[in-house]
Coordinates of C-alpha atoms and ligand atoms in Angstrom, one line a residue:
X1 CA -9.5 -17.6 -17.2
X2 CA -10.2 -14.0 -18.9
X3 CA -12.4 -13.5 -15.3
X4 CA -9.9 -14.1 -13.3
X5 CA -9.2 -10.8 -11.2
X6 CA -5.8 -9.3 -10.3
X7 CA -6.1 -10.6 -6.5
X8 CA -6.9 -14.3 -7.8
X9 CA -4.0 -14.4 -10.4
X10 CA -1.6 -13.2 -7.4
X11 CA -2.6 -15.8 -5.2
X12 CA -5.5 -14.0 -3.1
X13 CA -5.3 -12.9 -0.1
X14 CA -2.5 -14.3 1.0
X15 CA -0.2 -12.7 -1.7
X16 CA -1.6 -8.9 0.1
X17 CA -0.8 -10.1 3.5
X18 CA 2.6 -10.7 2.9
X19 CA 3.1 -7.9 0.4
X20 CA 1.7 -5.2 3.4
X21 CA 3.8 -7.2 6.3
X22 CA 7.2 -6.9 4.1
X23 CA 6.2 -3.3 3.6
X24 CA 5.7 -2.1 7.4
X25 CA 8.6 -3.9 7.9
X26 CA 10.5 -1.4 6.5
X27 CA 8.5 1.5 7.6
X28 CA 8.8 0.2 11.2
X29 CA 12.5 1.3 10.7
X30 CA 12.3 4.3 8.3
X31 CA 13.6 7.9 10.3
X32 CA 11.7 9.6 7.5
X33 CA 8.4 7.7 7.1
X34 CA 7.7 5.9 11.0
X35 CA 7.6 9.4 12.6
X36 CA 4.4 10.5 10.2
X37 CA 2.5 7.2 11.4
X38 CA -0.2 8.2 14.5
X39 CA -0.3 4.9 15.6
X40 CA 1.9 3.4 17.9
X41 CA 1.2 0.2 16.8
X42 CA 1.4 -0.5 12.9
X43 CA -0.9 -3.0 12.9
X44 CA -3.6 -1.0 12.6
X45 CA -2.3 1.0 9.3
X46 CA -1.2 -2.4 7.9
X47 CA -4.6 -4.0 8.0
X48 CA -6.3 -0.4 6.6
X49 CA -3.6 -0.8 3.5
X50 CA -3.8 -4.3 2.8
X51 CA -7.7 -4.5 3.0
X52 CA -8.3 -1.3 0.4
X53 CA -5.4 -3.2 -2.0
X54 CA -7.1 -6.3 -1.9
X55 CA -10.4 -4.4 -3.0
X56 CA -8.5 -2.4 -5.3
X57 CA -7.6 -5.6 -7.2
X58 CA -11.0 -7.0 -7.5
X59 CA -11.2 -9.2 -3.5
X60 CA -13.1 -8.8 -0.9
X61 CA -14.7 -5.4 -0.6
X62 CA -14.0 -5.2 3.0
X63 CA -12.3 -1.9 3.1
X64 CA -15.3 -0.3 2.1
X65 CA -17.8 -1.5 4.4
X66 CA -15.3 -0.4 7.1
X67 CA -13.6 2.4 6.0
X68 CA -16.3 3.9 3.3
X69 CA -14.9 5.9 0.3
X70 CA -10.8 5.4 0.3
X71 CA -10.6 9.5 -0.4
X72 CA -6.9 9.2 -0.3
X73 CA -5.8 12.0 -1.0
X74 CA -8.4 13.3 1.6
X75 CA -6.7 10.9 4.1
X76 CA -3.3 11.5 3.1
X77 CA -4.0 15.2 3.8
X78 CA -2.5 15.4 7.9
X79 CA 0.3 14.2 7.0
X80 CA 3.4 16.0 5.0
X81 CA 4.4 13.8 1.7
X82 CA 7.3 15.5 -0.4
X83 CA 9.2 13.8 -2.3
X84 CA 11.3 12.1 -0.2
X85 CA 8.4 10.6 1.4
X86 CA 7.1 9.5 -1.5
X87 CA 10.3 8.0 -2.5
X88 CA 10.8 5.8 0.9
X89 CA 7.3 4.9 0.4
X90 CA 8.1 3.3 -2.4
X91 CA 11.6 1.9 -1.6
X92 CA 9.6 -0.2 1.0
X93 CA 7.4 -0.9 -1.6
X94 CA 9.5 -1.6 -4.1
X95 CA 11.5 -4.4 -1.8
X96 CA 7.5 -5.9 -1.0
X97 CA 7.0 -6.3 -4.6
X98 CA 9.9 -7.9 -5.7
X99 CA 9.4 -10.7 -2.2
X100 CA 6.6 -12.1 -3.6
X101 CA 8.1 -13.2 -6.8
X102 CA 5.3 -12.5 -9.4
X103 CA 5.6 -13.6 -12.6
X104 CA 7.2 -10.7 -14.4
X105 CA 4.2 -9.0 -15.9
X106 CA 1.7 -9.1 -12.8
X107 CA 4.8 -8.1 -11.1
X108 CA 4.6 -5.1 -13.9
X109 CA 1.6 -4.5 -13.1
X110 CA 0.9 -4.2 -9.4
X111 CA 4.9 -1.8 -9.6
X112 CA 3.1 0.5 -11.9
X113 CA -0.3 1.3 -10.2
X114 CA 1.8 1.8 -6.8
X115 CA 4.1 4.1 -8.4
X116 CA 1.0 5.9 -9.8
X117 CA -0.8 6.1 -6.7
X118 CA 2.6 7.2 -4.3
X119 CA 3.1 10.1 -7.0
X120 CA -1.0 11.3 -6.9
X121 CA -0.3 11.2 -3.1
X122 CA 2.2 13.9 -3.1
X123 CA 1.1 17.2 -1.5
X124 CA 3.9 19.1 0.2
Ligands
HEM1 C1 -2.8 5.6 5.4 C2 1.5 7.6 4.6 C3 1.1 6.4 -0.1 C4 -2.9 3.9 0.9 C5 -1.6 6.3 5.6 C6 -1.2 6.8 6.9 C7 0.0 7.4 6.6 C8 0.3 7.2 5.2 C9 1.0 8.1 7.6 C10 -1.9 6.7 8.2 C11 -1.7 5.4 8.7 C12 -3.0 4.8 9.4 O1 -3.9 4.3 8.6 O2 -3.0 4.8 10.6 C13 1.8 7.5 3.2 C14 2.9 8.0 2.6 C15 2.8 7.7 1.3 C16 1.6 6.9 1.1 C17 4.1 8.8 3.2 C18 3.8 8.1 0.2 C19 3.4 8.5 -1.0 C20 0.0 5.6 -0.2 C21 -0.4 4.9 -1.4 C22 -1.5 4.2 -1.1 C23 -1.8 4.4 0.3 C24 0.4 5.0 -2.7 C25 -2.4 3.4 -2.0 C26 -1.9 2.7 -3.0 C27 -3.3 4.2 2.2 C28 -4.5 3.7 2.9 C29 -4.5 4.2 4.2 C30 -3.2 5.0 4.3 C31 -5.5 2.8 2.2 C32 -5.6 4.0 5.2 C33 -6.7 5.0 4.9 C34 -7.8 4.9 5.9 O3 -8.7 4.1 5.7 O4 -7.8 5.6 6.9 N1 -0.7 6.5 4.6 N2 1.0 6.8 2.3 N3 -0.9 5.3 0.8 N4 -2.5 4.9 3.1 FE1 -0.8 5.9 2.7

């Protein structure tokens, strides 16, 4: 239906979890990304990211009422992100995307807004 938000046509909440859990995956691993992460544990960060995506694409609004205002660029301030950070951001994003299998153009779209977002991040 024309109603429909991004999170239903993806599946829901189920489509984020896996998405976010493929992602940290990666970053777990990374000798240029895991060192920037304050947490020990990832779990923490991996909740934080999945919850403000799943509001992001029209679900449960959960990240706000927790976490307020996303301000990422605000929250992304501690933390150095050249290029190269930006780039194995997205490399572990890039893999996430394509393991869900979306159909081609929600696939599209979900690739585009991350690429977007991982470039406005950007501040060293
Ligand atoms: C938090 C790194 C891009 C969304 C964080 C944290 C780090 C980080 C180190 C702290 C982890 C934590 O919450 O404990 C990066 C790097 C990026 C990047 C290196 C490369 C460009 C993005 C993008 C988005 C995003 C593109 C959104 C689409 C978030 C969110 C949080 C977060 C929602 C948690 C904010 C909070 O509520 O505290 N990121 N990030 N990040 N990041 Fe990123």
């Amino acid at each position: 239906a024309e109603s429909m938000s991004f999170y239903d046509a993806v599946g829901g909440s189920e489509a984020f979890e896996r998405l976010v859990h493929r992602f940290y995956q990666g970053v777990k691993d990374d000798p240029l990304l895991r060192p920037l992460y304050p947490e020990e544990d990832l779990t923490g960060a991996e909740e934080r990211l999945r919850m403000f995506l799943v509001q992001y694409w029209g679900g449960p609004t959960t990240y706000g009422e927790q976490r307020g205002h996303p301000r990422l660029r605000m929250r992304h301030a501690p933390f150095v992100i050249g290029e190269p950070e930006r780039d194995a951001w997205l490399r572990h994003m890039r893999d996430a995307v394509d393991s869900l299998e979306l159909p081609d153009d929600l696939s599209a779209k979900l690739w585009t807004y991350l690429q977007y977002a991982a470039h406005s991040l950007v501040n060293a």
